[in-house]
Short mmCIF file of C-alpha atoms and ligand atoms in Angstrom, two decimals:
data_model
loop_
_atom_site.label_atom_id
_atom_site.label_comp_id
_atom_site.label_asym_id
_atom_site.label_seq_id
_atom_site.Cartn_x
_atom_site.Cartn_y
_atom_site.Cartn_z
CA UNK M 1 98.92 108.96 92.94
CA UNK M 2 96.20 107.04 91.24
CA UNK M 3 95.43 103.82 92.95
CA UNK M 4 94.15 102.08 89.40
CA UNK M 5 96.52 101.46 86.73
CA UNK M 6 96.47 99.14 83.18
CA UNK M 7 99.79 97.84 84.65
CA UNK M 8 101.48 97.25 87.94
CA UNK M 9 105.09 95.75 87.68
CA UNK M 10 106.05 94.38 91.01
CA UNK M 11 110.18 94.83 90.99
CA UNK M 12 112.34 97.48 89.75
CA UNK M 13 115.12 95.67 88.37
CA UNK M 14 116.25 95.24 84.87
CA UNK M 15 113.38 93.31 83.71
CA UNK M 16 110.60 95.50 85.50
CA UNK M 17 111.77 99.32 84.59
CA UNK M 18 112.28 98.27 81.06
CA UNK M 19 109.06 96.59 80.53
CA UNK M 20 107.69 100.24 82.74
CA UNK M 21 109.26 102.24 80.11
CA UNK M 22 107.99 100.09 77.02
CA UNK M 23 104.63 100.26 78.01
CA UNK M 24 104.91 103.67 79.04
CA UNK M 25 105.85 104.53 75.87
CA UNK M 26 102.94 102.67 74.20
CA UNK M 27 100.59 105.21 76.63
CA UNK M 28 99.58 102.41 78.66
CA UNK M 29 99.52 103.90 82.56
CA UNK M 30 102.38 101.93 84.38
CA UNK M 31 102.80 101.66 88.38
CA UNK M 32 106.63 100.11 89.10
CA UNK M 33 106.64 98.90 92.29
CA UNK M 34 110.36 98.29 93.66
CA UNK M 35 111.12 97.39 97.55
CA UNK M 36 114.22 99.40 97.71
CA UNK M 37 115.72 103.03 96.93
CA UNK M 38 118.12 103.77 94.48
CA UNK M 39 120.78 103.30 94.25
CA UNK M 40 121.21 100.17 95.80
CA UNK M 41 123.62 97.34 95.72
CA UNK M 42 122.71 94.18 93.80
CA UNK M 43 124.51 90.69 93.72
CA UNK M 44 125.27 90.34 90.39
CA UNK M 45 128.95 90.17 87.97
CA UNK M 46 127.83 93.31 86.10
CA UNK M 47 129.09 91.99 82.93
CA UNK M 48 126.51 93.03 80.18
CA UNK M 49 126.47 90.74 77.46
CA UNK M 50 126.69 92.22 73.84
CA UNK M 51 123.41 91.05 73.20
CA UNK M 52 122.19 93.49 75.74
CA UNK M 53 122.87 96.37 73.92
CA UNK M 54 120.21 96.12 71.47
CA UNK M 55 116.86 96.48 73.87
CA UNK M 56 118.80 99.21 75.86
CA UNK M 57 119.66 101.10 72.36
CA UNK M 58 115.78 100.50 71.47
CA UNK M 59 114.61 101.54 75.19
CA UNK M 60 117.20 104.95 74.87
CA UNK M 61 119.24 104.05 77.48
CA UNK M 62 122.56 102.48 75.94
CA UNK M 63 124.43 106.22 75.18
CA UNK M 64 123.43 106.61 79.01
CA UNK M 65 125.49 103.56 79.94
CA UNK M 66 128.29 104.50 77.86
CA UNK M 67 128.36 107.95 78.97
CA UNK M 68 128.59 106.55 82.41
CA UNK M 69 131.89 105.46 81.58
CA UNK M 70 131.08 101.24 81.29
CA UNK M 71 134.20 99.99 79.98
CA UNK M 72 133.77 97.67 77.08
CA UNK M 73 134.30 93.93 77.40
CA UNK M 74 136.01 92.68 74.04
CA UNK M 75 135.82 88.79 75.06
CA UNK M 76 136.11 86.32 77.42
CA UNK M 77 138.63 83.63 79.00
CA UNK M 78 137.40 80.61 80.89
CA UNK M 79 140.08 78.78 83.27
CA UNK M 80 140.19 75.26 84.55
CA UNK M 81 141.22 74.37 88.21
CA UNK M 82 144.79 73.72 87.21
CA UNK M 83 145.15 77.28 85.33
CA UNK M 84 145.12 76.25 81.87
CA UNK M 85 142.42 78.43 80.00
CA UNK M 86 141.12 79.67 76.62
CA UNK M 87 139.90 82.72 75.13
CA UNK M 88 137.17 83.92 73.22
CA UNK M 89 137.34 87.46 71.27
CA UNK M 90 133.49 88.86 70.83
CA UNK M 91 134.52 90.39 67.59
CA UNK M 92 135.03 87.29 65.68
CA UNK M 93 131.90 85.92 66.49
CA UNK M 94 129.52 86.52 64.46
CA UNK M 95 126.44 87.91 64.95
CA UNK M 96 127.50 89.71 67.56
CA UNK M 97 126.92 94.02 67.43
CA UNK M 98 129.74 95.22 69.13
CA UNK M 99 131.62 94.59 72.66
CA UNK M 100 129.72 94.05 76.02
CA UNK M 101 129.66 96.26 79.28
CA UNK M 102 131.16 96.45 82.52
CA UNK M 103 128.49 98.31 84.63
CA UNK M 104 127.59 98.44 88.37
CA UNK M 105 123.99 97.58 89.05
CA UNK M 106 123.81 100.64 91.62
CA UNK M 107 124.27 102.29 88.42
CA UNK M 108 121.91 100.38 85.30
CA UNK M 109 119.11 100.22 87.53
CA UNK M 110 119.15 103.77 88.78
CA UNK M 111 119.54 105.10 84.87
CA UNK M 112 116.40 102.44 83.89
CA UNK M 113 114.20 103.38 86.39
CA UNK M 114 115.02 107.24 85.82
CA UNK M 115 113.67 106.36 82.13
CA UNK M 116 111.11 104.44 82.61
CA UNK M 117 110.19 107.70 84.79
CA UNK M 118 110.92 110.27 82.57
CA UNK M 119 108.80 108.11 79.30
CA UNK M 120 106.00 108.26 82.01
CA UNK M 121 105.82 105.49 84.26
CA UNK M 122 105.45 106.12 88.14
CA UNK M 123 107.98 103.93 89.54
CA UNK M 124 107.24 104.12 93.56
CA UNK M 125 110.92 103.03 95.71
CA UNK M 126 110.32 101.59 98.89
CA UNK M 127 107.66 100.19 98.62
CA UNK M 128 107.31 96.20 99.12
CA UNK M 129 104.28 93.96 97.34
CA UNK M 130 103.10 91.27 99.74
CA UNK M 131 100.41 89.84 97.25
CA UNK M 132 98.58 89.70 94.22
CA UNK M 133 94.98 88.42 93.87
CA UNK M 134 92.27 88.57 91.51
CA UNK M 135 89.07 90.32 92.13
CA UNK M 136 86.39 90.00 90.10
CA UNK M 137 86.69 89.45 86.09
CA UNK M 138 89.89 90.59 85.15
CA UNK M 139 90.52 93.15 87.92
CA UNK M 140 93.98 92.71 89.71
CA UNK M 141 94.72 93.85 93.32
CA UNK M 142 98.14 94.11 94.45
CA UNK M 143 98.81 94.53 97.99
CA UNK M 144 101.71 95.94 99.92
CA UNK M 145 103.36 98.25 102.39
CA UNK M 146 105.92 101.06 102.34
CA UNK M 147 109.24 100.35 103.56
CA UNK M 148 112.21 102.37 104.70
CA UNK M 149 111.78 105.47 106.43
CA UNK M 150 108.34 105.82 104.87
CA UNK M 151 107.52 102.35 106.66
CA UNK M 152 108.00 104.23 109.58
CA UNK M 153 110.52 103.13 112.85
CA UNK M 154 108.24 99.87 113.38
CA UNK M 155 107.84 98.96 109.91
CA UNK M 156 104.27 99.79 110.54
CA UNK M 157 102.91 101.69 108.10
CA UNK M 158 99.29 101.08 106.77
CA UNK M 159 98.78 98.88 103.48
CA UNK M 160 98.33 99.92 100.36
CA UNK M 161 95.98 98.49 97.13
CA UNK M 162 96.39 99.25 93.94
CA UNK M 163 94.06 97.53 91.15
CA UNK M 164 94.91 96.84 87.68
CA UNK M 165 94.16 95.04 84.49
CA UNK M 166 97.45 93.41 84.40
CA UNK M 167 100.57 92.46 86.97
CA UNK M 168 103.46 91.50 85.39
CA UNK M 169 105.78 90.04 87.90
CA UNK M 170 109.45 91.19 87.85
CA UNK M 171 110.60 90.56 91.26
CA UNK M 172 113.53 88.72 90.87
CA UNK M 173 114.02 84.27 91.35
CA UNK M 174 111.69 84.01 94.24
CA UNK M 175 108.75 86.15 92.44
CA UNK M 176 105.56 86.05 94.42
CA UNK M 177 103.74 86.12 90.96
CA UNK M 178 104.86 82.77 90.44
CA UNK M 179 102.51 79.91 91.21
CA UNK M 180 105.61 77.15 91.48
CA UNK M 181 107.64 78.91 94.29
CA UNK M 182 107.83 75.95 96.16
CA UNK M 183 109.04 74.12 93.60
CA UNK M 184 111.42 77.08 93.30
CA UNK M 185 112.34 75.91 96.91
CA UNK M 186 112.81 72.80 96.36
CA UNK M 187 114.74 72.73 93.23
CA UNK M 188 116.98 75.16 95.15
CA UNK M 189 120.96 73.88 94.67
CA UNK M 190 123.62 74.41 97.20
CA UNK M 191 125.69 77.46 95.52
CA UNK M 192 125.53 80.90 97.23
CA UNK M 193 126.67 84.14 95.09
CA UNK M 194 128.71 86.65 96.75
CA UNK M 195 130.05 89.76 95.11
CA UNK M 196 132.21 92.88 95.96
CA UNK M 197 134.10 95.56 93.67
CA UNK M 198 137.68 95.49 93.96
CA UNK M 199 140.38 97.89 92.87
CA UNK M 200 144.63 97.00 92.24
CA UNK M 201 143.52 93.64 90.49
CA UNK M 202 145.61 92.60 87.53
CA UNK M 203 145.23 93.62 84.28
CA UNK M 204 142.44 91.92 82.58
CA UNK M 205 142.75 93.27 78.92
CA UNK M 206 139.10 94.00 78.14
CA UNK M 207 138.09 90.76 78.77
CA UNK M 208 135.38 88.99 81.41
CA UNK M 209 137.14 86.13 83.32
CA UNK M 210 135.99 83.16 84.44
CA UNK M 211 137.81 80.80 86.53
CA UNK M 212 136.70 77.96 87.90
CA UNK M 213 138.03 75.78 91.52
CA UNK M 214 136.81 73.04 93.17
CA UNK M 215 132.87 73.86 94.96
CA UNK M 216 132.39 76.88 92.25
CA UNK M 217 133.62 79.42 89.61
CA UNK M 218 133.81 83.45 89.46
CA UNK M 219 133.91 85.78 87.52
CA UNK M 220 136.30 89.01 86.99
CA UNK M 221 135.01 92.16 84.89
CA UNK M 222 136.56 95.88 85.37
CA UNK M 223 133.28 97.78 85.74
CA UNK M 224 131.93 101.78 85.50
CA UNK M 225 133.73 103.53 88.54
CA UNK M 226 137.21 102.61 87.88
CA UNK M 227 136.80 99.11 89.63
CA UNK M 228 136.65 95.41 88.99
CA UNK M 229 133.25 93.25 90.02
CA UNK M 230 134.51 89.88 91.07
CA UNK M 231 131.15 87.53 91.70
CA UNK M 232 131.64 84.03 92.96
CA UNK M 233 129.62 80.81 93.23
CA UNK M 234 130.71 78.73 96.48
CA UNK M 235 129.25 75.93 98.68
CA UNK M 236 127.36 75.50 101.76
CA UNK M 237 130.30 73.76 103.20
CA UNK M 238 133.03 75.68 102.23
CA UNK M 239 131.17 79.04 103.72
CA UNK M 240 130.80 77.29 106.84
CA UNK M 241 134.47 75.93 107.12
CA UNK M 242 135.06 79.96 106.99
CA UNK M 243 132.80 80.81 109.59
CA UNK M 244 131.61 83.19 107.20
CA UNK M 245 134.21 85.47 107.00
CA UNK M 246 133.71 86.37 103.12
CA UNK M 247 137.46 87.36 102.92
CA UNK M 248 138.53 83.71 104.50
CA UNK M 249 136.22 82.43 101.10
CA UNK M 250 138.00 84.28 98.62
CA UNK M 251 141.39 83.99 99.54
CA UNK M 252 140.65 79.97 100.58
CA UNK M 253 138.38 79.07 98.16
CA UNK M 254 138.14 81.01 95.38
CA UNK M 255 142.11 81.88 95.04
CA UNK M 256 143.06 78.04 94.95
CA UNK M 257 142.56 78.88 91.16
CA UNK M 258 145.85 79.74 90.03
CA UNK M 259 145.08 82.65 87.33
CA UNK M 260 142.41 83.88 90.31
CA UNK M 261 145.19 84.11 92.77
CA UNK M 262 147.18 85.95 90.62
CA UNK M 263 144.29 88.53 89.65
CA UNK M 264 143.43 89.24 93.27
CA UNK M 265 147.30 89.21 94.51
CA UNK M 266 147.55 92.77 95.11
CA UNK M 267 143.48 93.24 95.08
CA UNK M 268 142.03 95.00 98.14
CA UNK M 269 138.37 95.01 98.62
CA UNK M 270 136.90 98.63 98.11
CA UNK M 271 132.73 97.99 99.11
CA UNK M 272 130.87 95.71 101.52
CA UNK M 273 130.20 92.02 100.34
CA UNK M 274 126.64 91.02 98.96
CA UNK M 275 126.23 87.90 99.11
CA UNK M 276 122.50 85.46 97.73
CA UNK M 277 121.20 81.87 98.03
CA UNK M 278 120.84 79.07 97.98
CA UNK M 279 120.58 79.77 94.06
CA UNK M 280 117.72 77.78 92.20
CA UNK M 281 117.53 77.16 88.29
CA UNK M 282 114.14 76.85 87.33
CA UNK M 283 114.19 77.85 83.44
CA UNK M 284 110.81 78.39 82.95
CA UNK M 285 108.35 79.15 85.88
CA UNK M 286 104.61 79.34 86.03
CA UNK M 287 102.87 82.42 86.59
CA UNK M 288 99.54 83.04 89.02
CA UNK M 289 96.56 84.15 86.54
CA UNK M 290 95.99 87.41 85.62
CA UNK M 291 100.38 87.51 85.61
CA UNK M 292 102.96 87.37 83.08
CA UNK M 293 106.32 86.48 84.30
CA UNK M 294 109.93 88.64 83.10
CA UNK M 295 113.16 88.61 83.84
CA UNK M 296 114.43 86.16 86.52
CA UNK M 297 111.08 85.74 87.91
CA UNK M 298 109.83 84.17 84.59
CA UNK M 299 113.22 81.95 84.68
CA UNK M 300 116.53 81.83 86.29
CA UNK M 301 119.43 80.21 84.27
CA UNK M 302 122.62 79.82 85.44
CA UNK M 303 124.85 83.13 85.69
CA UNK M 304 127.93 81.70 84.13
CA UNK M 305 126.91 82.78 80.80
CA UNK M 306 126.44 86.63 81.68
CA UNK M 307 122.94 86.51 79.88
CA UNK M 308 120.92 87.10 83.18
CA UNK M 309 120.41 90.80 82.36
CA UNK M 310 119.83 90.24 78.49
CA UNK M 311 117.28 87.98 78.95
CA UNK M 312 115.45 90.49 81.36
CA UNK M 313 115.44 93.02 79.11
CA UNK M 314 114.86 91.52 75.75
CA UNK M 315 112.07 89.68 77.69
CA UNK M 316 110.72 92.90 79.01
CA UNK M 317 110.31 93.96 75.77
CA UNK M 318 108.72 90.71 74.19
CA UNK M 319 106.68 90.65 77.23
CA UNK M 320 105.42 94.45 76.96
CA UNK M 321 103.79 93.37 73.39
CA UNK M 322 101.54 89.96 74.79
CA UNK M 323 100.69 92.87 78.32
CA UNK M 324 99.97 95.62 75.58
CA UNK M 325 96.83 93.08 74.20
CA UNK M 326 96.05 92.22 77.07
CA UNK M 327 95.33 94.93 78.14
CA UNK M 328 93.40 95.95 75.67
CA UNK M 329 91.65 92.56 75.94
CA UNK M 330 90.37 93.47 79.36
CA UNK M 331 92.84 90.89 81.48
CA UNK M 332 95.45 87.44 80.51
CA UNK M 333 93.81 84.99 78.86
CA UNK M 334 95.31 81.47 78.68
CA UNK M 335 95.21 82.19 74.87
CA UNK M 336 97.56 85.25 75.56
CA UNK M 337 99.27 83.97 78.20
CA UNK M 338 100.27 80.67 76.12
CA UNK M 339 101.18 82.72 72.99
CA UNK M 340 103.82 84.85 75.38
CA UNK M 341 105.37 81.44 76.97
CA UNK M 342 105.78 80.15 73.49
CA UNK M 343 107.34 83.26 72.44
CA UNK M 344 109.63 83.51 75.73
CA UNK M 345 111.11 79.46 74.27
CA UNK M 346 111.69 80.48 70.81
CA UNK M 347 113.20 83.64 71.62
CA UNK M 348 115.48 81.89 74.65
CA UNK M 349 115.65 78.12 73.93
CA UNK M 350 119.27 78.33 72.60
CA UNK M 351 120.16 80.58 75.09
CA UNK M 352 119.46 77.75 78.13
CA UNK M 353 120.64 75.17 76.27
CA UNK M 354 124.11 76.61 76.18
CA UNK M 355 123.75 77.76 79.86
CA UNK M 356 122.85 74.20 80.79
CA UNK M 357 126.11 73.03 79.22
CA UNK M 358 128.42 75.06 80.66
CA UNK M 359 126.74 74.93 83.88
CA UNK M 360 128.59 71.31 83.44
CA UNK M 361 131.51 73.13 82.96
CA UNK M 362 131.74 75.24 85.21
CA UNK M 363 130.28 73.32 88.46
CA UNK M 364 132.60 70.01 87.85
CA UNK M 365 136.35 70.66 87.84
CA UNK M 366 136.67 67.40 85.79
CA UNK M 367 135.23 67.93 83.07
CA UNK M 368 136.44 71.75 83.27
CA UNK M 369 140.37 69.82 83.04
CA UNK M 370 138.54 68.22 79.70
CA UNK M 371 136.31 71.14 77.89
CA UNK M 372 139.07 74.29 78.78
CA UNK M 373 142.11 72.63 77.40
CA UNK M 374 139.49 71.52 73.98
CA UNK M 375 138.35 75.41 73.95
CA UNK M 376 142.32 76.51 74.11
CA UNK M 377 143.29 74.04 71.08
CA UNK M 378 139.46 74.50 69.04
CA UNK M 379 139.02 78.23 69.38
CA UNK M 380 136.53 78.04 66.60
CA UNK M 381 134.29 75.88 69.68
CA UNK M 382 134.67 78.51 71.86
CA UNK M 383 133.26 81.14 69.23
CA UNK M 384 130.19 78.92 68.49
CA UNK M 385 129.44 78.56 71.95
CA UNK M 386 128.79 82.05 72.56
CA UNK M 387 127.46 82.95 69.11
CA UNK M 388 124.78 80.55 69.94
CA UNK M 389 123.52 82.25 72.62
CA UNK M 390 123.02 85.23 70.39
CA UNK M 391 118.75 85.44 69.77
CA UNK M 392 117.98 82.45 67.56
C1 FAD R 1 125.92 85.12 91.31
C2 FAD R 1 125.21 85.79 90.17
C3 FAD R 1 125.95 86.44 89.19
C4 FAD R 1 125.30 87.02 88.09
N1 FAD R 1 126.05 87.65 87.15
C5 FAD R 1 125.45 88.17 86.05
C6 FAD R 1 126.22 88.85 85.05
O1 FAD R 1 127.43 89.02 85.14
N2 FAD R 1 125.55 89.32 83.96
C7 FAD R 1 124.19 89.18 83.82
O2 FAD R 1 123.63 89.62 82.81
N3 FAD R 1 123.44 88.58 84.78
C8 FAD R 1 124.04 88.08 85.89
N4 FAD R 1 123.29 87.49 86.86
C9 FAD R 1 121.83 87.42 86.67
C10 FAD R 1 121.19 88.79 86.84
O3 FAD R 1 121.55 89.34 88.08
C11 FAD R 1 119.68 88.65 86.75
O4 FAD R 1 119.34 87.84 85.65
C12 FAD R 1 119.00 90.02 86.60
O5 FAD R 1 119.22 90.81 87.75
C13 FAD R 1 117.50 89.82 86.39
O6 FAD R 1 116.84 91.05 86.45
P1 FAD R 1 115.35 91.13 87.02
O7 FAD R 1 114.91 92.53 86.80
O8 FAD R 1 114.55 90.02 86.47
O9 FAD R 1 115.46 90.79 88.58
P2 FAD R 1 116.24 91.51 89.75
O10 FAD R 1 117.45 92.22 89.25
O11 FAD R 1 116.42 90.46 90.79
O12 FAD R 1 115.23 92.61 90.27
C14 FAD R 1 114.10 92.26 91.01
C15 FAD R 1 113.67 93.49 91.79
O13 FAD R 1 112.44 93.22 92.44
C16 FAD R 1 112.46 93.79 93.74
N5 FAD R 1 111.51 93.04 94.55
C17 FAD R 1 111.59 91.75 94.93
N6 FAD R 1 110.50 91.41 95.66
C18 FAD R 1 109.72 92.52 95.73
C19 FAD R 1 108.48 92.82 96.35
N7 FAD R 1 107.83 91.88 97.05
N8 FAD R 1 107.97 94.06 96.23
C20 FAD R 1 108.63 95.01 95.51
N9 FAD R 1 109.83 94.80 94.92
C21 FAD R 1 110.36 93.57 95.02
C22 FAD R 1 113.91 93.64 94.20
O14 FAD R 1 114.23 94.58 95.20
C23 FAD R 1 114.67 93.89 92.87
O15 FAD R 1 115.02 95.24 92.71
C24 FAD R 1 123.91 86.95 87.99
C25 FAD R 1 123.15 86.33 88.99
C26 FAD R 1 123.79 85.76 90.07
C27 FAD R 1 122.98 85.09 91.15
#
């Protein structure tokens, strides 16, 4: 393997494979570096928004996902504390090109990073970045070791440099391309995320759920595999109160939502928790010099609006246009860096600004007894809520 590329991408999630494979594509010579193998799990709801579907139909990959048996997701119902809820169908918003996807990350990101492979990127598993410096004008050096069995029984394998003209930084909410991670740190609020797949839950008619009980909300979609992703949001507290015992959570917790309960009656847990946190929402981070930020590393929204993987990708491929002249430019300039952060806003800005709002909704039961039972008698709200977080 070459040790100088015009583009190292540090993380092989959404956001980093799909900017691989766009640049790939353009002939630029892409590294991908990702810390672990695929398949691997990832905390996440695996709902794909609708408005996914267009950057993985432009990148190749969306037959791939349907082929791989994603069920579609026709709409959405949101339920208060108390059980009363509303519904949204996807079809009769408009705007919107067709349902959204069910799909388990140990699946997307293994099909992604197989393209961004096979359109010519090396994408290198295993392999974790530890920093990213400049050296001399315009001449990046990223730093890291192998991992895994390649890391060797001590972890102590020798380090690694590669150089290159640009780093984009894909590497998920606590990037180490981002110059504000303490910030990151300190902004950090007191929800953890754990997730698990699920099979005997009740019939959720092709829609992703979200209910919401005191400390949190989560989220029920029937994903590829035959199985349902439920992904919750819960508090410090109540995770201590359970001694940790994930199980304790969900059936304590989570379940004191009536519709919840009645999902997960006959549920039985079919995979290991994951679990994340303390979460952070920091909408739009800075990045070091020489780095453009995508995916969650260039901003991390709340999840409750199932955009999280959208946004990577449709950022991945804005981004892969502003690292495409760079490139060719020699490095970032502020000029080019400035140009993609103003392009990131327009393309996102009504995006977080619904995210922030029902962030309100869904983190304070109160107003969740207000805004569900006005979404239940107002569908038409309901349908302009999500059709505004279609691109503007
Ligand atoms: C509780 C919760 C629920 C969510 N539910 C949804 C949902 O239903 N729908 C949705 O669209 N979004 C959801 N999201 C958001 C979604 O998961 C993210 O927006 C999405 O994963 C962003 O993709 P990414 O490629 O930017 O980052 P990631 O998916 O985080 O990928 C980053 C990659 O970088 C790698 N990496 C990190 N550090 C290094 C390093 N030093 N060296 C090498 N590799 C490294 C990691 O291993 C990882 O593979 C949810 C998030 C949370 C927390």
């Amino acid at each position: 393997m070459p040790d100088a590329f015009d583009v190292v991408v540090v993380g092989g999630g959404p956001g980093g494979t799909a900017a691989g494979a766009f640049l790939a594509r353009e002939g630029f010579s892409v590294l991908v570096l990702e810390r672990a193998a695929y398949p691997r799990p990832r905390l996440c709801g695996e709902f794909l928004s609708p408005e996914a579907r267009g950057p993985l139909a432009r990148l190749g990959v969306l037959d791939r996902v349907l082929a791989a048996g994603a069920p579609p997701v026709t709409g959405a119902l949101l339920s208060d504390p108390a059980g009363r809820y509303a519904t949204v169908d996807f079809a009769r918003v408009a705007g919107v090109g067709g349902p959204g996807l069910g799909v388990q990350r140990m699946l997307l990101d293994t099909l992604l990073a197989a393209h961004a492979r096979e359109v010519g990127a090396e994408v290198r598993e295993e392999f974790a970045v530890a920093s990213v410096t400049i050296e001399g004008p315009a001449r990046l050096v990223v730093r890291g070791r192998p991992t895994g069995a390649a890391g060797g029984a001590q972890g102590g394998a020798a380090e690694e440099v590669f150089r290159a003209r640009v780093v984009v930084g894909a590497d998920g909410r606590s990037s180490l391309c981002a110059a504000d991670r303490e910030e990151a740190r300190r902004r950090a609020v007191p929800h953890f995320g754990i997730k698990a797949h699920f099979g005997g839950v009740e019939e959720l008619s092709g829609r992703v759920e979200i209910h919401v009980y005191p400390g949190g909300y989560g989220g029920l979609v029937a994903v590829s595999g035959g199985v349902v992703n439920g992904c919750f949001l819960v508090k410090a507290p109540a995770l201590k109160a359970a001694r940790g015992d994930l199980d304790r959570v969900l059936s304590e917790v989570v379940c004191a939502n009536p519709v919840m309960r009645r999902r997960m009656a006959g549920a039985t847990r079919v995979d290991a928790w994951v679990s994340t946190g303390p979460l952070a929402y920091l909408a739009g981070r800075r990045p070091l010099p020489g780095t453009l930020l995508v995916g969650d590393a260039a901003g991390f929204i709340d999840p409750f609006t199932g955009e999280g993987m959208a946004m990577a990708l449709r950022g991945a491929e804005v981004a892969a246009r502003h690292v495409a002249a760079a490139v060719r430019a020699g490095g970032v300039t502020p000029e080019l860096a400035g140009a993609y952060q103003a392009e990131r806003r327009s393309e996102f800005r009504r995006r977080l600004f619904v995210a922030r709002l029902l962030r309100a909704v869904a983190t304070r039961p109160r107003v969740a007894r207000v805004a569900v039972p006005m979404l239940a008698r107002v569908p038409a709200l309901g349908r302009l809520l999500v059709g505004a977080t279609r691109t503007s």
